[in-house]
CSV table of C-alpha atoms in Angstrom, one decimal:
chain,number,residue,atom,x,y,z
A,24,MET,CA,-6.7,33.2,-17.6
A,25,ARG,CA,-3.2,34.0,-16.5
A,26,SER,CA,-3.4,31.5,-13.7
A,27,SER,CA,-4.2,28.7,-16.1
A,28,ILE,CA,-1.5,26.7,-17.7
A,29,THR,CA,-3.5,25.7,-20.6
A,30,ALA,CA,-6.9,26.5,-21.9
A,31,VAL,CA,-9.8,24.7,-20.3
A,32,LYS,CA,-10.4,21.5,-22.2
A,33,GLN,CA,-13.2,19.1,-21.4
A,34,GLY,CA,-14.2,21.4,-18.6
A,35,ARG,CA,-11.0,20.8,-16.5
A,36,SER,CA,-7.6,22.5,-16.3
A,37,VAL,CA,-4.7,22.4,-14.0
A,38,SER,CA,-4.2,25.9,-12.5
A,39,ARG,CA,-0.9,27.2,-11.1
A,40,ARG,CA,-2.6,27.7,-7.8
A,41,ALA,CA,-3.6,24.1,-7.5
A,42,LEU,CA,-0.1,23.0,-8.6
A,43,SER,CA,1.5,25.2,-6.0
A,44,ALA,CA,-0.8,24.0,-3.3
A,45,ALA,CA,0.0,20.3,-4.2
A,46,LEU,CA,3.7,21.1,-4.1
A,47,VAL,CA,3.4,22.6,-0.6
A,48,VAL,CA,1.5,19.5,0.5
A,49,MET,CA,4.3,17.3,-0.8
A,50,ILE,CA,7.0,19.3,0.9
A,51,VAL,CA,5.1,19.2,4.2
A,52,ALA,CA,4.6,15.4,3.7
A,53,ALA,CA,8.3,14.9,3.1
A,54,LEU,CA,9.2,16.9,6.2
A,55,LEU,CA,6.7,14.9,8.3
A,56,ILE,CA,8.4,11.5,7.5
A,57,PRO,CA,11.6,12.1,9.4
A,58,LEU,CA,9.6,13.8,12.3
A,59,ASP,CA,7.4,10.7,12.6
A,60,ARG,CA,10.4,8.4,12.4
A,61,ALA,CA,12.0,10.3,15.3
A,62,GLY,CA,8.8,9.7,17.3
A,63,LEU,CA,7.9,13.4,17.6
A,64,LEU,CA,4.4,12.8,16.3
A,65,ASP,CA,3.5,9.8,18.5
A,66,ARG,CA,1.6,12.0,21.0
A,67,ALA,CA,-0.8,13.0,18.2
A,68,LYS,CA,-0.9,9.6,16.6
A,69,GLY,CA,-1.5,7.5,19.7
A,70,PRO,CA,-4.9,9.0,20.8
A,71,LEU,CA,-6.2,9.0,17.2
A,72,GLN,CA,-5.3,5.3,16.9
A,73,ALA,CA,-7.0,4.6,20.2
A,74,ILE,CA,-10.2,6.2,18.9
A,75,LEU,CA,-10.2,4.1,15.7
A,76,MET,CA,-9.0,0.9,17.3
A,77,PRO,CA,-12.5,-0.6,18.1
A,78,THR,CA,-13.7,-0.1,14.5
A,79,GLN,CA,-10.4,-1.5,13.1
A,80,ARG,CA,-10.8,-4.6,15.3
A,81,LEU,CA,-14.4,-5.1,14.3
A,82,LEU,CA,-13.5,-4.8,10.5
A,83,THR,CA,-10.4,-7.1,10.9
A,84,ASN,CA,-12.5,-9.8,12.7
A,85,ALA,CA,-15.2,-9.5,10.1
A,86,ARG,CA,-12.6,-9.9,7.2
A,87,LEU,CA,-11.0,-12.9,8.9
A,88,ASN,CA,-14.4,-14.5,9.5
A,89,VAL,CA,-15.4,-14.0,5.8
A,90,SER,CA,-12.0,-15.2,4.7
A,91,SER,CA,-12.2,-18.3,6.8
A,92,TRP,CA,-15.7,-19.1,5.6
A,93,SER,CA,-14.8,-18.7,2.0
A,94,ASP,CA,-11.6,-20.8,2.4
A,95,ASP,CA,-13.7,-23.6,3.9
A,96,LEU,CA,-16.1,-23.4,1.0
A,97,LEU,CA,-13.4,-23.4,-1.6
A,98,HIS,CA,-11.4,-26.2,-0.1
A,99,TRP,CA,-14.1,-28.6,0.7
A,100,SER,CA,-12.5,-31.7,-0.8
A,101,THR,CA,-9.1,-30.8,0.8
A,102,LEU,CA,-10.8,-30.3,4.1
A,103,ARG,CA,-12.4,-33.7,3.9
A,104,ARG,CA,-9.1,-35.3,3.2
A,105,ARG,CA,-7.5,-33.3,5.9
A,106,ASN,CA,-10.2,-34.3,8.3
A,107,GLY,CA,-9.4,-38.0,7.6
A,108,GLU,CA,-5.8,-37.4,8.3
A,109,LEU,CA,-6.6,-35.5,11.5
A,110,GLU,CA,-8.8,-38.3,12.6
A,111,ALA,CA,-5.9,-40.8,12.2
A,112,THR,CA,-3.7,-38.4,14.1
A,113,VAL,CA,-6.2,-38.0,16.8
A,114,ALA,CA,-6.4,-41.8,17.2
A,115,ASP,CA,-2.6,-42.0,17.4
A,116,LEU,CA,-2.6,-39.1,19.9
A,117,ARG,CA,-5.2,-40.8,22.0
A,118,ARG,CA,-2.9,-43.8,22.3
A,119,GLN,CA,-0.1,-41.5,23.3
A,120,VAL,CA,-2.3,-39.7,25.8
A,121,ILE,CA,-3.0,-43.0,27.5
A,122,GLN,CA,0.7,-43.7,27.7
A,123,LEU,CA,1.4,-40.2,29.0
A,124,GLN,CA,-1.4,-40.4,31.6
A,125,THR,CA,0.4,-43.5,33.0
A,126,LEU,CA,3.6,-41.7,33.2
A,127,GLN,CA,2.1,-38.6,34.6
A,128,SER,CA,1.5,-40.1,38.0
A,129,ARG,CA,5.3,-40.5,38.3
A,130,ASN,CA,6.1,-37.0,37.2
A,131,ASP,CA,4.3,-34.3,39.1
A,132,ALA,CA,6.7,-31.6,37.8
A,133,LEU,CA,5.6,-32.2,34.2
A,134,GLU,CA,2.0,-32.0,35.3
A,135,ARG,CA,2.6,-28.5,36.6
A,136,GLU,CA,4.2,-27.5,33.3
A,137,LEU,CA,1.0,-27.5,31.3
A,138,GLY,CA,0.5,-24.1,29.9
A,139,ILE,CA,3.0,-21.7,28.3
A,140,ARG,CA,4.0,-19.9,31.5
A,141,GLN,CA,5.0,-23.0,33.3
A,142,VAL,CA,6.8,-24.5,30.3
A,143,TYR,CA,8.7,-21.5,29.2
A,144,GLY,CA,8.6,-19.3,32.2
A,145,TRP,CA,7.5,-16.3,30.2
A,146,HIS,CA,5.6,-13.3,31.5
A,147,MET,CA,3.0,-12.4,29.0
A,148,VAL,CA,0.4,-9.9,28.1
A,149,SER,CA,-2.4,-11.1,25.9
A,150,ALA,CA,-3.5,-9.0,22.9
A,151,SER,CA,-5.6,-9.2,19.8
A,152,VAL,CA,-4.8,-8.1,16.2
A,153,ILE,CA,-6.6,-4.9,15.3
A,154,GLN,CA,-5.1,-4.4,11.9
A,155,SER,CA,-2.7,-5.9,9.4
A,156,THR,CA,-0.7,-3.8,6.9
A,157,SER,CA,-2.1,-3.1,3.5
A,158,SER,CA,0.5,-1.1,1.7
A,159,ALA,CA,4.2,-0.6,1.0
A,160,GLY,CA,4.7,-4.4,1.0
A,161,ARG,CA,5.6,-4.6,4.7
A,162,ARG,CA,4.4,-7.5,6.8
A,163,MET,CA,3.2,-5.8,10.0
A,164,ILE,CA,0.3,-6.0,12.3
A,165,ARG,CA,-1.1,-3.7,14.9
A,166,ILE,CA,-2.1,-5.1,18.3
A,167,GLY,CA,-4.4,-3.6,20.9
A,168,LYS,CA,-1.9,-3.4,23.7
A,169,GLY,CA,0.8,-0.7,24.1
A,170,LYS,CA,3.0,1.1,26.5
A,171,LEU,CA,0.3,1.3,29.2
A,172,ASP,CA,0.3,-2.5,29.3
A,173,GLY,CA,4.0,-2.7,29.5
A,174,VAL,CA,4.6,-3.4,25.8
A,175,SER,CA,7.9,-2.0,24.5
A,176,VAL,CA,10.0,-2.2,21.4
A,177,GLY,CA,11.9,-5.4,20.8
A,178,MET,CA,9.5,-7.7,22.8
A,179,ALA,CA,8.8,-11.0,21.3
A,180,VAL,CA,5.2,-11.7,20.1
A,181,VAL,CA,4.0,-15.3,20.2
A,182,ALA,CA,0.8,-17.0,19.2
A,183,LYS,CA,-0.7,-20.5,19.3
A,184,GLU,CA,-2.8,-22.1,16.7
A,185,GLY,CA,-4.4,-25.5,17.0
A,186,SER,CA,-1.8,-28.1,17.9
A,187,SER,CA,1.2,-25.8,17.3
A,188,PRO,CA,3.5,-24.8,20.1
A,189,PRO,CA,3.4,-21.2,21.2
A,190,SER,CA,5.5,-19.7,18.4
A,191,LEU,CA,7.2,-16.5,17.5
A,192,VAL,CA,5.2,-14.4,15.0
A,193,GLY,CA,7.1,-11.2,15.3
A,194,VAL,CA,8.7,-8.5,17.3
A,195,VAL,CA,7.3,-5.2,18.6
A,196,ASP,CA,8.6,-2.6,16.2
A,197,ARG,CA,6.9,0.4,17.7
A,198,SER,CA,4.8,1.0,20.8
A,199,TYR,CA,2.2,3.6,21.3
A,200,ALA,CA,0.1,4.3,24.4
A,201,GLN,CA,-2.6,1.7,23.7
A,202,THR,CA,-1.4,0.0,20.6
A,203,ALA,CA,1.8,-1.4,19.2
A,204,ASP,CA,3.1,-2.3,15.7
A,205,VAL,CA,4.6,-5.8,15.3
A,206,LEU,CA,7.1,-6.6,12.6
A,207,LEU,CA,6.3,-10.1,11.5
A,208,ILE,CA,9.0,-12.8,11.1
A,209,THR,CA,8.1,-13.0,7.4
A,210,ASP,CA,9.0,-9.4,6.7
A,211,GLY,CA,12.1,-8.9,4.6
A,212,THR,CA,13.6,-6.6,7.2
A,213,PHE,CA,13.2,-9.1,10.1
A,214,SER,CA,16.3,-10.8,11.2
A,215,LEU,CA,17.0,-12.8,14.4
A,216,ALA,CA,19.6,-15.2,15.7
A,217,ALA,CA,18.1,-18.7,15.7
A,218,ARG,CA,19.2,-22.3,16.1
A,219,THR,CA,17.9,-25.8,15.6
A,220,THR,CA,17.0,-28.0,18.6
A,221,SER,CA,19.0,-31.0,17.4
A,222,ARG,CA,21.8,-32.4,19.6
A,223,THR,CA,24.4,-30.3,17.8
A,224,PRO,CA,22.4,-27.1,17.2
A,225,ALA,CA,23.0,-25.3,13.9
A,226,ILE,CA,23.0,-21.6,14.6
A,227,GLY,CA,22.2,-19.0,11.9
A,228,LEU,CA,20.3,-15.9,11.1
A,229,LEU,CA,16.6,-16.1,10.6
A,230,VAL,CA,15.4,-13.6,8.0
A,231,GLY,CA,12.0,-12.9,6.6
A,232,GLN,CA,11.4,-13.7,2.9
A,233,TRP,CA,7.9,-12.5,2.2
A,234,GLN,CA,9.0,-9.8,-0.2
A,235,VAL,CA,10.9,-12.4,-2.3
A,236,GLY,CA,8.1,-14.9,-2.4
A,237,SER,CA,8.9,-17.2,0.5
A,238,ARG,CA,8.3,-17.2,4.2
A,239,THR,CA,11.4,-17.4,6.4
A,240,ARG,CA,14.9,-18.6,5.9
A,241,LEU,CA,17.8,-19.6,8.2
A,242,GLU,CA,20.9,-18.2,6.7
A,243,GLU,CA,24.6,-18.1,7.4
A,244,VAL,CA,24.6,-21.5,9.1
A,245,ASP,CA,28.1,-23.0,9.4
A,246,ARG,CA,28.8,-25.3,6.5
A,247,ASP,CA,29.9,-28.1,8.9
A,248,ALA,CA,26.8,-27.8,11.0
A,249,THR,CA,24.2,-30.6,10.9
A,250,ILE,CA,20.9,-29.4,9.7
A,251,ALA,CA,18.1,-31.4,8.1
A,252,SER,CA,14.6,-31.1,7.0
A,253,GLY,CA,12.2,-31.5,9.9
A,254,ASP,CA,14.5,-29.8,12.5
A,255,VAL,CA,12.8,-27.5,14.8
A,256,VAL,CA,14.1,-23.9,14.8
A,257,VAL,CA,13.9,-21.8,17.9
A,258,SER,CA,15.3,-18.3,18.9
A,259,ALA,CA,18.9,-18.5,19.9
A,260,GLY,CA,18.7,-15.7,22.6
A,261,LEU,CA,22.2,-14.7,21.8
A,262,SER,CA,21.7,-11.0,22.8
A,263,LYS,CA,20.2,-11.7,26.2
A,264,PRO,CA,23.2,-13.2,28.1
A,265,VAL,CA,25.3,-10.3,26.9
A,266,SER,CA,22.8,-8.0,28.6
A,267,ASN,CA,23.3,-5.2,26.1
A,268,ASP,CA,20.6,-2.6,25.5
A,269,THR,CA,19.5,-3.6,22.1
A,270,PRO,CA,15.8,-4.1,21.8
A,271,LEU,CA,16.2,-7.7,20.5
A,272,ALA,CA,17.9,-8.6,23.8
A,273,GLN,CA,14.4,-8.8,25.2
A,274,ILE,CA,13.6,-11.9,23.1
A,275,PRO,CA,14.1,-15.0,25.3
A,276,ALA,CA,16.0,-18.1,24.0
A,277,ASN,CA,14.1,-21.2,22.9
A,278,VAL,CA,11.0,-19.5,21.5
A,279,PRO,CA,9.7,-21.9,18.9
A,280,ILE,CA,9.7,-20.5,15.4
A,281,GLY,CA,9.2,-23.2,12.8
A,282,VAL,CA,10.4,-26.3,11.0
A,283,VAL,CA,13.2,-26.7,8.5
A,284,GLU,CA,11.8,-27.7,5.1
A,285,GLN,CA,14.6,-27.6,2.7
A,286,VAL,CA,18.4,-27.2,3.1
A,287,SER,CA,20.7,-25.7,0.6
A,288,GLY,CA,24.4,-24.8,0.8
A,289,SER,CA,27.4,-23.4,-0.8
A,290,ASN,CA,31.1,-23.8,-0.1
A,291,TYR,CA,30.9,-21.2,2.7
A,292,ALA,CA,27.6,-21.6,4.5
A,293,LYS,CA,24.4,-23.5,4.6
A,294,SER,CA,20.9,-22.1,4.5
A,295,ALA,CA,17.4,-23.5,5.0
A,296,GLU,CA,13.8,-22.7,4.2
A,297,VAL,CA,11.9,-22.5,7.5
A,298,ARG,CA,8.1,-23.0,7.6
A,299,PRO,CA,6.8,-21.1,10.6
A,300,PHE,CA,4.6,-23.0,13.0
A,301,ILE,CA,2.0,-20.3,12.6
A,302,ASP,CA,1.0,-18.2,9.5
A,303,PRO,CA,1.4,-14.7,11.0
A,304,ASP,CA,-1.2,-13.3,8.5
A,305,ARG,CA,-3.9,-15.4,10.1
A,306,VAL,CA,-3.2,-14.7,13.7
A,307,ARG,CA,-6.0,-13.1,15.7
A,308,ASP,CA,-5.0,-13.5,19.3
A,309,LEU,CA,-1.5,-13.4,20.6
A,310,TRP,CA,0.8,-12.7,23.5
A,311,VAL,CA,3.6,-10.3,24.0
A,312,VAL,CA,6.4,-11.7,26.1
A,313,THR,CA,7.2,-9.0,28.5
A,314,GLY,CA,9.7,-10.9,30.6
A,315,GLU,CA,10.7,-14.3,31.9
A,316,ASP,CA,11.3,-16.1,35.2
A,317,PRO,CA,14.9,-15.8,36.4
A,318,LYS,CA,16.9,-18.9,35.6
B,173,MET,CA,-24.9,34.1,-8.9
B,174,ASP,CA,-21.5,33.6,-10.5
B,175,ASN,CA,-19.9,34.9,-7.4
B,176,TYR,CA,-21.8,32.5,-5.1
B,177,ARG,CA,-19.6,31.1,-2.5
B,178,PRO,CA,-21.0,28.7,0.2
B,179,LYS,CA,-20.9,29.9,3.8
B,180,LEU,CA,-18.1,28.9,6.0
B,181,GLU,CA,-20.1,26.4,8.0
B,182,GLN,CA,-21.4,24.8,4.7
B,183,ARG,CA,-17.9,24.4,3.4
B,184,THR,CA,-16.7,23.0,6.8
B,185,ILE,CA,-19.5,20.4,6.8
B,186,ARG,CA,-18.6,19.4,3.2
B,187,GLN,CA,-14.9,19.0,4.0
B,188,LEU,CA,-15.7,17.1,7.2
B,189,SER,CA,-17.9,14.7,5.4
B,190,ARG,CA,-15.2,14.1,2.7
B,191,ALA,CA,-12.6,13.6,5.4
B,192,SER,CA,-14.9,11.1,7.1
B,193,PHE,CA,-15.5,9.3,3.8
B,194,MET,CA,-11.7,9.0,3.4
B,195,ILE,CA,-11.2,7.7,6.9
B,196,LEU,CA,-13.9,5.1,6.2
B,197,LEU,CA,-12.1,4.1,3.0
B,198,ALA,CA,-8.8,3.9,4.8
B,199,LEU,CA,-10.4,1.7,7.5
B,200,LEU,CA,-12.0,-0.5,4.9
B,201,GLN,CA,-8.7,-0.7,2.9
B,202,SER,CA,-6.5,-1.6,5.9
B,203,SER,CA,-8.9,-3.9,7.8
B,204,PHE,CA,-11.6,-5.2,5.6
B,205,ALA,CA,-10.7,-5.2,1.9
B,206,PRO,CA,-10.0,-8.7,0.6
B,207,GLY,CA,-6.5,-9.6,-0.5
B,208,PHE,CA,-5.6,-11.0,-3.9
B,209,PHE,CA,-2.1,-12.3,-4.6
B,210,HIS,CA,-1.2,-11.0,-1.1
B,211,SER,CA,-2.3,-7.5,-2.2
B,212,ARG,CA,-5.2,-5.4,-0.9
B,213,VAL,CA,-7.3,-3.1,-3.0
B,214,GLN,CA,-5.9,0.4,-2.5
B,215,LEU,CA,-9.3,2.1,-2.2
B,216,VAL,CA,-7.8,5.4,-1.0
B,217,LEU,CA,-5.5,5.7,-4.0
B,218,ILE,CA,-8.3,4.8,-6.4
B,219,ALA,CA,-10.6,7.4,-4.9
B,220,VAL,CA,-7.9,10.1,-5.1
B,221,ILE,CA,-7.3,9.3,-8.8
B,222,ALA,CA,-11.0,9.1,-9.6
B,223,TRP,CA,-11.7,12.4,-7.8
B,224,THR,CA,-8.8,14.1,-9.6
B,225,LEU,CA,-10.3,13.0,-12.9
B,226,LEU,CA,-13.8,14.1,-12.0
B,227,ARG,CA,-13.0,17.4,-10.2
B,228,GLY,CA,-9.5,18.4,-11.0
B,229,LEU,CA,-6.2,18.8,-9.1
B,230,ALA,CA,-7.4,21.0,-6.2
B,231,ALA,CA,-10.1,18.5,-5.2
B,232,GLY,CA,-7.8,15.6,-5.8
B,233,THR,CA,-5.1,17.2,-3.5
B,234,ARG,CA,-7.7,17.7,-0.8
B,235,TRP,CA,-8.7,14.0,-1.0
B,236,ALA,CA,-5.0,13.1,-1.0
B,237,ILE,CA,-4.6,15.0,2.3
B,238,TYR,CA,-7.5,13.3,3.9
B,239,GLY,CA,-6.5,9.9,2.6
B,240,GLY,CA,-2.8,10.3,3.4
B,241,VAL,CA,-3.4,11.4,7.0
B,242,SER,CA,-6.0,8.7,7.5
B,243,LEU,CA,-3.7,6.0,6.3
B,244,ALA,CA,-0.9,7.4,8.4
B,245,ILE,CA,-3.0,7.1,11.5
B,246,ILE,CA,-4.4,3.7,10.7
B,247,THR,CA,-1.4,1.8,9.2
B,248,PRO,CA,2.1,1.6,10.6
B,249,GLN,CA,3.4,3.7,7.7
B,250,PRO,CA,5.2,6.9,8.8
B,251,ILE,CA,3.0,10.1,8.6
B,252,GLY,CA,3.7,11.8,5.3
B,253,ALA,CA,4.6,8.7,3.3
B,254,ASP,CA,1.1,8.0,1.9
B,255,LEU,CA,0.4,11.8,1.8
B,256,LEU,CA,3.4,12.4,-0.4
B,257,ALA,CA,2.7,9.5,-2.7
B,258,LEU,CA,-1.0,10.3,-3.1
B,259,THR,CA,-0.4,14.0,-3.8
B,260,LEU,CA,2.3,13.2,-6.3
B,261,VAL,CA,-0.1,10.7,-8.0
B,262,ALA,CA,-2.9,13.4,-8.1
B,263,VAL,CA,-0.5,15.9,-9.7
B,264,LEU,CA,0.7,13.5,-12.3
B,265,ILE,CA,-2.8,12.3,-13.2
B,266,ALA,CA,-4.2,15.8,-13.4
B,267,VAL,CA,-1.3,17.1,-15.6
B,268,ALA,CA,-1.1,13.9,-17.8
B,269,THR,CA,-4.9,13.6,-18.4
B,270,GLU,CA,-5.6,17.3,-18.9
B,271,ASP,CA,-6.0,17.0,-22.7
B,272,PHE,CA,-7.8,13.7,-22.8
B,273,PRO,CA,-11.5,13.3,-23.2
B,274,GLN,CA,-13.4,12.5,-20.0
B,275,ASP,CA,-16.2,10.5,-21.5
B,276,THR,CA,-14.3,7.2,-21.8
B,277,LEU,CA,-13.7,4.5,-19.2
B,278,LEU,CA,-10.3,3.9,-20.6
B,279,LEU,CA,-9.0,7.1,-18.9
B,280,PRO,CA,-9.7,5.9,-15.3
B,281,THR,CA,-8.4,2.5,-16.1
B,282,VAL,CA,-5.1,3.7,-17.5
B,283,SER,CA,-4.9,6.4,-14.8
B,284,VAL,CA,-5.3,3.9,-12.0
B,285,THR,CA,-2.7,1.6,-13.6
B,286,ILE,CA,-0.1,4.3,-14.0
B,287,GLY,CA,-1.0,5.9,-10.6
B,288,SER,CA,-0.6,2.5,-8.8
B,289,LEU,CA,2.8,2.0,-10.4
B,290,VAL,CA,3.9,5.5,-9.4
B,291,TYR,CA,2.5,5.0,-5.9
B,292,GLY,CA,4.3,1.7,-5.5
B,293,VAL,CA,7.6,3.2,-6.7
B,294,VAL,CA,7.3,6.2,-4.4
B,295,GLN,CA,6.5,4.0,-1.4
B,296,ALA,CA,9.6,1.8,-2.3
B,297,ILE,CA,11.8,4.9,-2.5
B,298,ILE,CA,10.5,6.1,0.9
B,299,LEU,CA,11.1,2.7,2.4
B,300,ARG,CA,14.6,2.7,1.1
B,301,LEU,CA,15.3,6.2,2.3
B,302,THR,CA,14.0,5.4,5.7
B,303,GLY,CA,16.6,2.7,6.1
B,304,HIS,CA,14.8,-0.5,5.0
B,305,PRO,CA,16.7,-2.9,2.8
B,306,LEU,CA,14.9,-3.4,-0.5
B,307,ALA,CA,15.4,-5.9,-3.3
B,308,TRP,CA,14.0,-3.7,-6.1
B,309,LEU,CA,13.2,-6.5,-8.7
B,310,GLN,CA,11.5,-8.7,-6.2
B,311,TYR,CA,9.7,-5.7,-4.7
B,312,ALA,CA,8.4,-4.8,-8.2
B,313,LEU,CA,7.4,-8.4,-9.0
B,314,THR,CA,5.8,-9.4,-5.7
B,315,ILE,CA,4.3,-6.2,-4.5
B,316,VAL,CA,4.0,-3.3,-7.1
B,317,LEU,CA,2.8,-5.4,-10.1
B,318,PRO,CA,0.2,-7.5,-8.2
B,319,GLN,CA,-1.0,-4.4,-6.4
B,320,THR,CA,-1.3,-2.5,-9.7
B,321,PHE,CA,-3.2,-5.4,-11.3
B,322,VAL,CA,-5.7,-5.6,-8.4
B,323,ASN,CA,-6.2,-1.8,-8.4
B,324,THR,CA,-6.8,-1.8,-12.2
B,325,VAL,CA,-9.4,-4.6,-12.0
B,326,ILE,CA,-11.5,-2.5,-9.6
B,327,ALA,CA,-10.8,0.9,-11.2
B,328,VAL,CA,-13.8,1.1,-13.5
B,329,PRO,CA,-16.5,0.1,-10.9
B,330,SER,CA,-15.0,2.5,-8.3
B,331,PHE,CA,-14.8,5.3,-10.8
B,332,LEU,CA,-18.4,4.8,-11.9
B,333,ALA,CA,-19.6,4.8,-8.3
B,334,LEU,CA,-17.7,8.0,-7.5
B,335,GLN,CA,-19.0,9.5,-10.8
B,336,LEU,CA,-22.6,8.8,-9.7
B,337,TRP,CA,-21.9,10.4,-6.3
B,338,ASP,CA,-20.4,13.4,-8.0
B,339,ARG,CA,-23.4,13.8,-10.3
B,340,TYR,CA,-25.7,13.5,-7.3
B,341,ASN,CA,-23.6,16.2,-5.4
B,342,ARG,CA,-23.8,18.5,-8.4
B,343,ARG,CA,-27.6,18.0,-8.7
B,344,ILE,CA,-28.2,18.9,-5.0
B,345,GLY,CA,-25.8,21.8,-5.3
B,346,TRP,CA,-23.0,20.3,-3.2
B,347,ILE,CA,-20.2,21.2,-5.5
């Protein structure tokens, strides 16, 4: 009776012993957080993640398949309209392909540049998404490649979907033996120097906006810079030439990110909503850029 | 008979089966559970709350440990973050609902709503303390509230399912 805080009501009471045990658990949990942040628990975490990886991949693929199927079902009329638009686009592209094929004979160099490696000169490791985050409101994914495959913190992660160019979807945030966590470009903590590809590039800071209800935004653009809707945004690669040791120095310049949708500005700077070429939440297969050809 | 205590191997098997169940729930939550308003159903949190209501704080804490560790392995959250939040929720629910009648479905519904809010706030505080910038109002509006809504919707069916399982366990003597 002494160990009970209150009398048993409805067959249940909170004992001092249970409360003390819960308190100990909370203290241990609070101590584990900084230890894990310092990477001291990675040796234990890595092998366990590797064991669960196949199941996670299986479940993630199943969810994406179900989601894709239900989306198709729900958006039948939209799909039909979109199909019509795509058919028109395909017809236009066919015409362009014929033109290009004529030009191809004069340009052997361009012919060799089909494919990401030839175009961008990136060295890549292919990976698949094994899990996307579910809690704490962070936009992250876990991929099935890690340190053993040469994946390290700060490396750019790109993906390609349909007719989109190979585009940046995130940056490796943490690398384990066989898996790695990727911070998506839409996450609120993501920031990267980016620029437009216009003749006079507008340089700014690309930041994730998911937590505030949007996708990505190019901020702190010089107020005199020219930036308009439809401009393509790519990584600026500002850290790389400096050759400093920051993780983001591993991101090459000119990695496509998205298209400017809307520009706004103040007396001091401009900013723009950027629609990513690829919705990072729907990505299944991607590549980690582990290096690039010397210029 | 009052002093009956299961053998060590029996207790170990029970705890292992519960831990396996929580790993399965964590896997389903992180990889398979459908999203609504960009929020996934937090199956582990709901299970911890439901089990705390059904079996009390000690059992709820055990499930919080299994669930917290499972989520820490499966998701990119730091080890300890989910464990701390889940245990705190179990304590709050156990203490706050101690005097309420158990034979109503209002209790699990309200418990899951309050538990989800507390869980979201604790996660936000941990994020902030570990150096991540946080816009509190937006975080509450775009993450905590939708997550709470989604969890609340599924609270009653989840509670009923666990209640059935609990009754079955009691019937076969697996208490």
